[in-house]
XYZ file of C-alpha atoms in Angstrom:
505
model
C -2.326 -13.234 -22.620
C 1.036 -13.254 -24.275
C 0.022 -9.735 -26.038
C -0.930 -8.262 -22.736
C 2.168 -9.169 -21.527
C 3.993 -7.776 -24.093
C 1.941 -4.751 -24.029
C 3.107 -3.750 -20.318
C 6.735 -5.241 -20.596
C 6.569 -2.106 -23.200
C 4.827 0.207 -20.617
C 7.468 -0.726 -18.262
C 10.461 0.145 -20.293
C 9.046 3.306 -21.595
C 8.556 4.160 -18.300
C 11.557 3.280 -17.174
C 13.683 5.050 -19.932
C 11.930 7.773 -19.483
C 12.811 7.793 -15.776
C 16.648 8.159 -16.369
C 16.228 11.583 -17.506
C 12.510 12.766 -15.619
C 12.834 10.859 -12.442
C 13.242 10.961 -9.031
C 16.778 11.311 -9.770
C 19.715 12.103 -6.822
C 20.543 15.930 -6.728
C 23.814 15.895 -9.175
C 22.578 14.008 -12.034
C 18.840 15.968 -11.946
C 18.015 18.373 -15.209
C 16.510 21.491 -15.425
C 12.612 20.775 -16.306
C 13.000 22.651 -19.522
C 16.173 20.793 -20.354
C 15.070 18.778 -24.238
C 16.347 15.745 -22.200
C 13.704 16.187 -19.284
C 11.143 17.021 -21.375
C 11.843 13.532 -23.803
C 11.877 11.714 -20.688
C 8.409 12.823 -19.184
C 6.634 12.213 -22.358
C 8.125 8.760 -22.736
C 7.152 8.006 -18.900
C 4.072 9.090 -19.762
C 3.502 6.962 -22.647
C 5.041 4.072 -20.908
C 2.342 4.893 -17.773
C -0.678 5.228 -20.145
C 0.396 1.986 -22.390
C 1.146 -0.141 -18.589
C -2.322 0.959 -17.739
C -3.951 -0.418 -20.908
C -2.211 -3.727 -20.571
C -3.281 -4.084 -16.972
C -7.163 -3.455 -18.326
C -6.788 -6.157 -20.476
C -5.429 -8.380 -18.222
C -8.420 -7.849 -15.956
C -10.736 -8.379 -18.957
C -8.743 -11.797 -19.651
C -9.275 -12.962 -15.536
C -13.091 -12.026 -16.324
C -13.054 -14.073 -19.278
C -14.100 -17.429 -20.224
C -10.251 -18.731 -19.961
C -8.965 -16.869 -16.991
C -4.842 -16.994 -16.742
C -4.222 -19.227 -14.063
C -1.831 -17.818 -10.894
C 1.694 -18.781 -12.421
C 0.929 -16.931 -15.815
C -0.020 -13.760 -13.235
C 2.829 -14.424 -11.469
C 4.726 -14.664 -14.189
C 3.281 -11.455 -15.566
C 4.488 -9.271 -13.037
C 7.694 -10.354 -12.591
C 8.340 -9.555 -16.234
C 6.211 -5.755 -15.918
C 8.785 -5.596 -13.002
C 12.023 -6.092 -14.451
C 12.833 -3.081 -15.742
C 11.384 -0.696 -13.041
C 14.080 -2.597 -10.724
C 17.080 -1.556 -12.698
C 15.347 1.727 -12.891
C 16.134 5.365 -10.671
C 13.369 6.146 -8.194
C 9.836 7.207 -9.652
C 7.054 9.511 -8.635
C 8.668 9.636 -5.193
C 11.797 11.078 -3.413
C 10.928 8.831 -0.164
C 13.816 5.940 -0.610
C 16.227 8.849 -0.170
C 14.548 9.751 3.012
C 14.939 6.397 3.911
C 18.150 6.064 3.609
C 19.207 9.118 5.457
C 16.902 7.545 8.576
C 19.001 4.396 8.089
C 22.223 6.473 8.281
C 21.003 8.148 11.692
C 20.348 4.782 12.895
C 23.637 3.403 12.091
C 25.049 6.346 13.232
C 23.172 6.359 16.505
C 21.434 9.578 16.437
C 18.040 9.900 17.215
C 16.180 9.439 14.483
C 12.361 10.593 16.218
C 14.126 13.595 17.750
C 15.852 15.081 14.431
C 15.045 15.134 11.129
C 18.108 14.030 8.434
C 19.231 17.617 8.474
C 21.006 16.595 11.668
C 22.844 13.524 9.673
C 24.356 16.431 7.365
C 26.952 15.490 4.243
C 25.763 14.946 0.676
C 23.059 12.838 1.789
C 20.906 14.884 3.343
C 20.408 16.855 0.435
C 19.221 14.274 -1.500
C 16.128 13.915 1.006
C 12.890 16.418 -0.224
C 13.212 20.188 1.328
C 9.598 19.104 3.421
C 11.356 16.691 5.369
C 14.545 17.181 6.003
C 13.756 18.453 9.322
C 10.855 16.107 9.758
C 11.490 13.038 12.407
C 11.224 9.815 11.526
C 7.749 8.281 11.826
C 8.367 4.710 10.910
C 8.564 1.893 13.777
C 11.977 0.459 14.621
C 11.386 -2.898 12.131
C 11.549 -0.408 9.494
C 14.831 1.415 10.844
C 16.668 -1.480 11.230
C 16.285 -2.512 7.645
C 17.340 1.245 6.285
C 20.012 1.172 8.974
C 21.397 -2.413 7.455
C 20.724 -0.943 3.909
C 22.641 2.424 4.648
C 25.487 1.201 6.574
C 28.591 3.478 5.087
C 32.084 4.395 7.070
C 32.206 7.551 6.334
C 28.539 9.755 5.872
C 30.182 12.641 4.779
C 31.473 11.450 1.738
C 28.334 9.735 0.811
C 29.209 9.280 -3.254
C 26.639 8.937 -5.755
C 27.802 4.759 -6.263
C 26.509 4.466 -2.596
C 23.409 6.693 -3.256
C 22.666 4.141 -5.764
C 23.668 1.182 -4.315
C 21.300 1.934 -1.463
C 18.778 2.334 -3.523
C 18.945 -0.380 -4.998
C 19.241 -2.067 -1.170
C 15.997 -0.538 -0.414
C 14.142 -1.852 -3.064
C 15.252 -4.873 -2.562
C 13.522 -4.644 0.374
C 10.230 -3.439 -1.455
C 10.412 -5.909 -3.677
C 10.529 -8.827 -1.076
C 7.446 -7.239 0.267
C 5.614 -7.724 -3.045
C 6.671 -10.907 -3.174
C 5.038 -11.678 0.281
C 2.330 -10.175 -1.287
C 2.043 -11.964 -3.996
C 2.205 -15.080 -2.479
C -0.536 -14.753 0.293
C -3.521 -13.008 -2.321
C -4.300 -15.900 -3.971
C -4.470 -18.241 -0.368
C -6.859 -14.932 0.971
C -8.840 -15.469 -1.162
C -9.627 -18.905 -0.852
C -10.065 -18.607 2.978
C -12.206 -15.181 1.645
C -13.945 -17.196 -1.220
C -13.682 -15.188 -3.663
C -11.187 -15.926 -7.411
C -7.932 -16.485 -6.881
C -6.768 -14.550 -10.097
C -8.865 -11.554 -9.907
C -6.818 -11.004 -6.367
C -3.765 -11.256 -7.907
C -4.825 -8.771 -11.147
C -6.049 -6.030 -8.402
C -3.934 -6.467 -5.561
C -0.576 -7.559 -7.093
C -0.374 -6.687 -11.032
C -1.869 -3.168 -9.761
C -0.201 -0.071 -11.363
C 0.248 1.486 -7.986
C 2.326 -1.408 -6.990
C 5.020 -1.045 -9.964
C 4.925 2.278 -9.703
C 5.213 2.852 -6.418
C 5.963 -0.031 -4.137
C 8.229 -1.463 -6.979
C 9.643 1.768 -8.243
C 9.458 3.937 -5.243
C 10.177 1.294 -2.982
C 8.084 2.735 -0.249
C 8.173 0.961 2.978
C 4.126 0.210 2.690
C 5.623 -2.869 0.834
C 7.371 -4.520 4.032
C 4.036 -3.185 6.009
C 1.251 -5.024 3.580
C 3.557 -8.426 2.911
C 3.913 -9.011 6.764
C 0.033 -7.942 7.052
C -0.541 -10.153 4.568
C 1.307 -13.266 5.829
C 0.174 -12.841 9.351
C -3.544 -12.609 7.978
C -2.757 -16.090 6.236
C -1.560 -17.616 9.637
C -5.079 -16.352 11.290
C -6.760 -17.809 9.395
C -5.285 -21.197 9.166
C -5.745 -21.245 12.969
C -1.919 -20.033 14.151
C -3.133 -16.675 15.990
C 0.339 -16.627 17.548
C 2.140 -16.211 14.402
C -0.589 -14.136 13.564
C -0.110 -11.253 16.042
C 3.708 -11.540 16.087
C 3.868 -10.937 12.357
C 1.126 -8.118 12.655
C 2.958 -6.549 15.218
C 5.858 -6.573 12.985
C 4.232 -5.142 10.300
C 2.547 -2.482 12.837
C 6.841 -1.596 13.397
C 6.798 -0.990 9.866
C 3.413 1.396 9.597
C 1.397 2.009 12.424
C -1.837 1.591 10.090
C -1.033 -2.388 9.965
C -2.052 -2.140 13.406
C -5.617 -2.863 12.548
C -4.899 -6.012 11.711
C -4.936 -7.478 15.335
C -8.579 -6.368 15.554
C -8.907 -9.224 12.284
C -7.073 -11.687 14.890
C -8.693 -11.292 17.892
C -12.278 -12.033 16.255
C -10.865 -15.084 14.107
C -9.204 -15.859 17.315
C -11.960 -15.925 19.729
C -14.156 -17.902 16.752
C -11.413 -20.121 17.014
C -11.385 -20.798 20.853
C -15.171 -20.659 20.452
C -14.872 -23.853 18.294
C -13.017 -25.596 20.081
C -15.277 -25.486 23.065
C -18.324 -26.018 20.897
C -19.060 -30.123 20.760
C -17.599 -31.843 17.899
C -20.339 -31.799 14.675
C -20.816 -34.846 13.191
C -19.038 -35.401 9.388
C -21.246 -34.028 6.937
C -22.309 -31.441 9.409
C -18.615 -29.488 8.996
C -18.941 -27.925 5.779
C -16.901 -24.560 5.314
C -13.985 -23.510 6.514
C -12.795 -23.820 10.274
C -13.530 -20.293 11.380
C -16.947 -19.810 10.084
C -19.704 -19.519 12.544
C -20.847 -23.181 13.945
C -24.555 -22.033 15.196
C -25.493 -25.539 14.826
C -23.169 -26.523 17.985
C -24.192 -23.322 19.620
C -27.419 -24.309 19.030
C -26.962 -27.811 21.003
C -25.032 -26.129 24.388
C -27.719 -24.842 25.648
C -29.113 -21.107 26.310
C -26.787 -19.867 29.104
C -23.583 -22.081 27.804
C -23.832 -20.347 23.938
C -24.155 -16.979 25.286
C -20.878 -17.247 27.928
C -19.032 -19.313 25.474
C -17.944 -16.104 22.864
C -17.851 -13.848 25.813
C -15.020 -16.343 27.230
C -13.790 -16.359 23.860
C -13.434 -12.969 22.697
C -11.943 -11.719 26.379
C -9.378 -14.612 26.287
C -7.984 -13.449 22.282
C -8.124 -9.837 23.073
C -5.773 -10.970 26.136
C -3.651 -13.246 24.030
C -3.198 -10.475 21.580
C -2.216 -7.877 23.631
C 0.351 -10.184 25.686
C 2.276 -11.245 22.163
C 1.804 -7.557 21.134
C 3.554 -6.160 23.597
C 6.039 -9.119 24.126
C 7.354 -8.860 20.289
C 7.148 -4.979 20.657
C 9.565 -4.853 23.553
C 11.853 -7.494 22.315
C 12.009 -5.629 18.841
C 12.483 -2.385 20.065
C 14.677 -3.416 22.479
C 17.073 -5.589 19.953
C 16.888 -2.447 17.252
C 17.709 0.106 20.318
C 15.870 2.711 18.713
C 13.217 3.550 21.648
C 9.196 4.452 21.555
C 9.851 7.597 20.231
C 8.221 6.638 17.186
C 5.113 6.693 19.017
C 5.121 10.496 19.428
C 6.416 10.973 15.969
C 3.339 9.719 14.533
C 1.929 13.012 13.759
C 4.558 13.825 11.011
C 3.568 17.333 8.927
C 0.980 17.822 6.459
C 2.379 19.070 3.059
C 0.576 22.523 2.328
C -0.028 21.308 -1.072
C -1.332 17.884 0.490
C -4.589 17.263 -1.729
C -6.631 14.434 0.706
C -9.974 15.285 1.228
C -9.574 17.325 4.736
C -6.470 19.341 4.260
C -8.353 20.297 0.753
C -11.646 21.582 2.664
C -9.539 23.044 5.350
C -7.344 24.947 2.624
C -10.890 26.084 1.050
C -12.712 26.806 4.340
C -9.454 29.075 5.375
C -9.680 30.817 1.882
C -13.378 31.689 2.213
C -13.016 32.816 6.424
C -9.945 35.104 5.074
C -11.875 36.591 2.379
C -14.923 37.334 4.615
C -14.064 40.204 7.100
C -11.734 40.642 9.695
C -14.367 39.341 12.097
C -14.095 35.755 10.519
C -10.355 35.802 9.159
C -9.123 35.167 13.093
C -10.308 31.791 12.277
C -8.929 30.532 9.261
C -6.053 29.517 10.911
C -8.058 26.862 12.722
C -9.844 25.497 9.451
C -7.596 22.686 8.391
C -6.766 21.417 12.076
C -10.829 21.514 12.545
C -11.228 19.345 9.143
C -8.661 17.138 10.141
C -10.143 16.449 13.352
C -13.311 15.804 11.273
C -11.715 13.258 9.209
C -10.464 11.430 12.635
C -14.132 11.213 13.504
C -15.383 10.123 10.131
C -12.695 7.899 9.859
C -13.631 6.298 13.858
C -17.135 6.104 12.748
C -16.489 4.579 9.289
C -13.944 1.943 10.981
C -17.031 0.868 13.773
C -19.185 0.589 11.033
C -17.457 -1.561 8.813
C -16.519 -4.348 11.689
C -20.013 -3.912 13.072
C -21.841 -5.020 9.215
C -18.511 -7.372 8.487
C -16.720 -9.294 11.323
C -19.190 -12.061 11.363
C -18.423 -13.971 7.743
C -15.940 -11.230 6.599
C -13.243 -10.101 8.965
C -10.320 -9.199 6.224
C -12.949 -7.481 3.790
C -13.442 -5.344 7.134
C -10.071 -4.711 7.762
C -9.731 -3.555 3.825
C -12.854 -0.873 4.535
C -10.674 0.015 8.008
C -7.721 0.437 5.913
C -9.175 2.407 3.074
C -11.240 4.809 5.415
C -7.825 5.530 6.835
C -5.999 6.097 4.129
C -9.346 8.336 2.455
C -10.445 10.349 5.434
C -6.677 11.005 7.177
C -5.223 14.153 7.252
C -2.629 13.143 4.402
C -2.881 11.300 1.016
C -0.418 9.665 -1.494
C -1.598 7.687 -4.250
C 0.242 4.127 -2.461
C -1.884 4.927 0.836
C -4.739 3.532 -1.341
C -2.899 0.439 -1.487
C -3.443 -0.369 2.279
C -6.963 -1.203 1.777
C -6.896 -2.568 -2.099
C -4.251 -4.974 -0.974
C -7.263 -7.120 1.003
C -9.810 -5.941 -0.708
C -8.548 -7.895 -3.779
C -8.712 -10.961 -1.796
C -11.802 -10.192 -0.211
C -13.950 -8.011 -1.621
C -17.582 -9.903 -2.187
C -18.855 -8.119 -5.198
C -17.655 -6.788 -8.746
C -18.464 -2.947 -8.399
C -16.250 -2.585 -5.147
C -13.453 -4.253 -7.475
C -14.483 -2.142 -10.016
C -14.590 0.678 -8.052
C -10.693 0.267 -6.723
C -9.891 -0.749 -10.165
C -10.859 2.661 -11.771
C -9.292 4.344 -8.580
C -6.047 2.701 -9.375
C -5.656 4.223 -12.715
C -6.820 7.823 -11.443
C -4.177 7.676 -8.935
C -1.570 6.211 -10.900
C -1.573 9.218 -13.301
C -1.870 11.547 -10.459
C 1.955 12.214 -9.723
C 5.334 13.430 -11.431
C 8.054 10.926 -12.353
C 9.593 13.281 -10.915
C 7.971 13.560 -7.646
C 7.423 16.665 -7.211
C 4.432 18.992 -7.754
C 3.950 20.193 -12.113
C 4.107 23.344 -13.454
C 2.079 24.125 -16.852
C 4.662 23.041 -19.090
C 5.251 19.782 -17.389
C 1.562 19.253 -16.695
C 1.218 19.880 -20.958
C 4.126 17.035 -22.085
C 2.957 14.627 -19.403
C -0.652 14.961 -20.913
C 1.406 15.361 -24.695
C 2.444 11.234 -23.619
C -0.728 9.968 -22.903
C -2.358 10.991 -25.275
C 0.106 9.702 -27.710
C -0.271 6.126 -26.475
C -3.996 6.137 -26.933
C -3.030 7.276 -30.567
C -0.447 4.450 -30.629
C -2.933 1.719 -28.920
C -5.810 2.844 -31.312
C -3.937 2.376 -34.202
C -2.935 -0.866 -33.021
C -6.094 -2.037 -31.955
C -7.790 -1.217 -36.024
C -4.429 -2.700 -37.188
C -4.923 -5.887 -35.073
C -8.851 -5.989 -36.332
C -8.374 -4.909 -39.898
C -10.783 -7.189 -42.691
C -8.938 -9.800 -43.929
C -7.256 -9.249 -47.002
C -7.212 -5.376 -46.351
C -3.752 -3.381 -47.299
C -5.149 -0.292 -45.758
């Protein structure tokens, strides 16, 4: 374990070093892309990402193994993969300068769901990506308040590159105390869940998408999944007020956390349904509190067992809704941003976006172009017709996956929701994978679904620039140029490490 660990400490700082130069860096300390500086620094990020990656397999082959590392050597672990992405600039993402410029409208009091951070104007704005400059903000007001603490600066318009950095810095502090949450609650999800302890924390914590992007990029999915996370912990030890308030907090992070009140009103109403049920004698109580008692049900009678869940279910989705809407006026009210996030929700798809429907739109729209004037009217209406596709798919695969899993497995649901969200929307970025993985890890009841997310995690974790934005040929050759030197490096010492004894060769 102490190799691995080694191993992606010197991912980390490759990747890291080879940020300063090739990453998401502000606007007057970027190079050109064919500077010799920015080109070192991509194939060292590169290298680093590849030689991260490898570590992290071996971890997973260590949890699998005969001595599994126990949760404080994990822990441990990622703190120390961590460090030096911290003290790193921003990777693979431009999105924490976005943030800041929201928190700057905020603490400026301009409305940040009817302007993009064009209105804020000064240096900062131009540190936000060209896409979304104009673009309002589509983040609840939990999330504002935190970028509006983080930003907070007496004068915007001479926004210096110390502050730039110091904010930064602010927001990933932020981040990083939403890894932390998460962190924490995997390895108690998955004993309510059943399922190993470790192998949660490997796949939902020690995950390359989580350095690089929650860690590095300090995206605000971070503060979203650790309040998900510790509100799902409070449902399931039986506190569904918590529960909801927390969820409802995250929800004012992301609006995807949302679906995790569906997750409390069933362990709710199992709860309540419980309670009523007549106590079981001793040895009759095996498993955990919410699972299904069909014993008691059994013993109340025909006309009592089929009321009683009725009764339940109708009394949590009531409960719910009342702290739902009681923490979402009070926050919204306190942060004095408004609802206007709720019409902001359908912020602009990139033309270059590459999920699944905006890439069959894009082709559909290619082919009805090419095929006659009589059919060309209609590209225009191919990607809004495949993204209303991927609504429905996505409705249909959400019903299905609480219809096969709310009885025994309500979070493993919610991960299915979460991942058929993140899949089938409209727009993709490798950390939207991380909605669903996150509970997955703790849930997820057999080894090809981990293995599945696994090999999805290191697809997606190679998928992006260090840079953030989209490659050209040259870039696309040196980032490929790194990798491939770290499987040359981690070859050679893999023979060196399993050379015969006694061998100088």
């Amino acid at each position: 374990m102490r190799q691995c660990q080694i191993l992606g400490l010197t991912g980390s700082t490759a990747l890291a070093a080879g940020g300063v130069s090739a990453g998401a860096l502000p606007v007057r300390e970027m190079l050109a892309p064919g500077s010799g500086r920015a080109a070192l620094g991509l194939v060292g990020a590169y290298f680093g990402l590849v030689v991260l990656i490898a570590a992290w397999a071996l971890v997973g082959r260590a949890v699998r193994g005969p001595r599994p590392p126990g949760r404080r050597e994990l822990l441990m672990t990622l703190m120390l993969w961590a460090a030096p992405l911290v003290v790193a600039p921003p990777l693979f993402s431009r999105d924490v300068y976005s943030y800041l410029a929201q928190g700057a409208m905020v603490d400026a009091q301009l409305d940040v769901y009817a302007h993009g951070p064009s209105h804020l104007g000064g240096p900062l704005t131009a540190e936000v990506a060209p896409l979304w400059r104009d673009t309002p903000a589509p983040y609840g007001p939990v999330f504002l308040a935190l970028a509006a603490a983080v930003a907070r600066s007496p004068d915007l318009s001479a926004f210096s590159t110390e502050q730039i950095t110091t904010g930064v810095l602010g927001m990933r502090l932020v981040a990083l105390l939403g890894v932390a949450a998460m962190a924490l609650c995997l390895p108690r999800l998955a004993r309510y869940c059943g399922t190993d302890p470790s192998m949660a924390l490997w796949l939902g914590a020690l995950n390359p998408l989580v350095l690089l992007h929650l860690v590095s990029g300090a995206h605000n999915d971070a503060a979203m999944l650790g309040l998900l996370g510790v509100g799902l912990v409070a449902a399931l030890g039986g506190r569904p007020v918590v529960a909801v308030t927390l969820i409802t907090l995250a929800a004012l992070v992301k609006a995807p956390a949302a679906l995790g009140l569906v997750a409390v009103v069933v362990l709710w109403a199992r709860q309540a349904t419980s309670a009523r049920a007549p106590r079981l004698s001793a040895g009759r109580r095996a498993g955990p509190w919410w699972a299904p008692r069909l014993s008691a049900v059994r013993r109340t009678g025909p006309r009592q067992s089929a009321r009683a869940p009725r009764l339940s279910a109708g009394f949590a989705v009531l409960g719910v809704l009342a702290v739902c809407a009681a923490t979402t006026a009070v926050t919204t009210a306190v942060v004095g941003t408004g609802y206007g996030w709720l019409t902001a929700l359908d912020t602009p798809v990139s033309p270059e976006n590459w999920s699944l429907t905006s890439t069959l739109g894009r082709m559909t729209g290619a082919l009805l172009s090419g095929a006659g004037d009589t059919l060309a009217a209609g590209a225009r209406f191919a990607a809004p017709a495949w993204h209303l596709f991927g609504l429905a798919a996505t409705a249909v695969a959400v019903l299905l996956a609480w219809r096969r899993h709310h009885v025994l497995r309500p979070v493993h649901a919610l991960g299915l929701s979460l991942t058929a969200v993140a899949l089938l929307g409209p727009a993709i970025r490798p950390w939207y994978v991380l909605w669903g993985l996150f509970l997955i890890a703790a849930a997820g009841p057999g080894r090809s679904l981990r293995r599945m997310f696994a090999t999805m995690s290191g697809i997606f974790a190679l998928a992006v620039l260090p840079s953030g934005f989209a490659p050209d040929a040259a870039q696309l050759m040196l980032a490929v140029s790194g990798g491939l030197l770290a499987l040359t490096a981690l070859w050679g010492a893999h023979r060196f490490a399993h050379r015969p004894v006694g061998s100088t060769a």
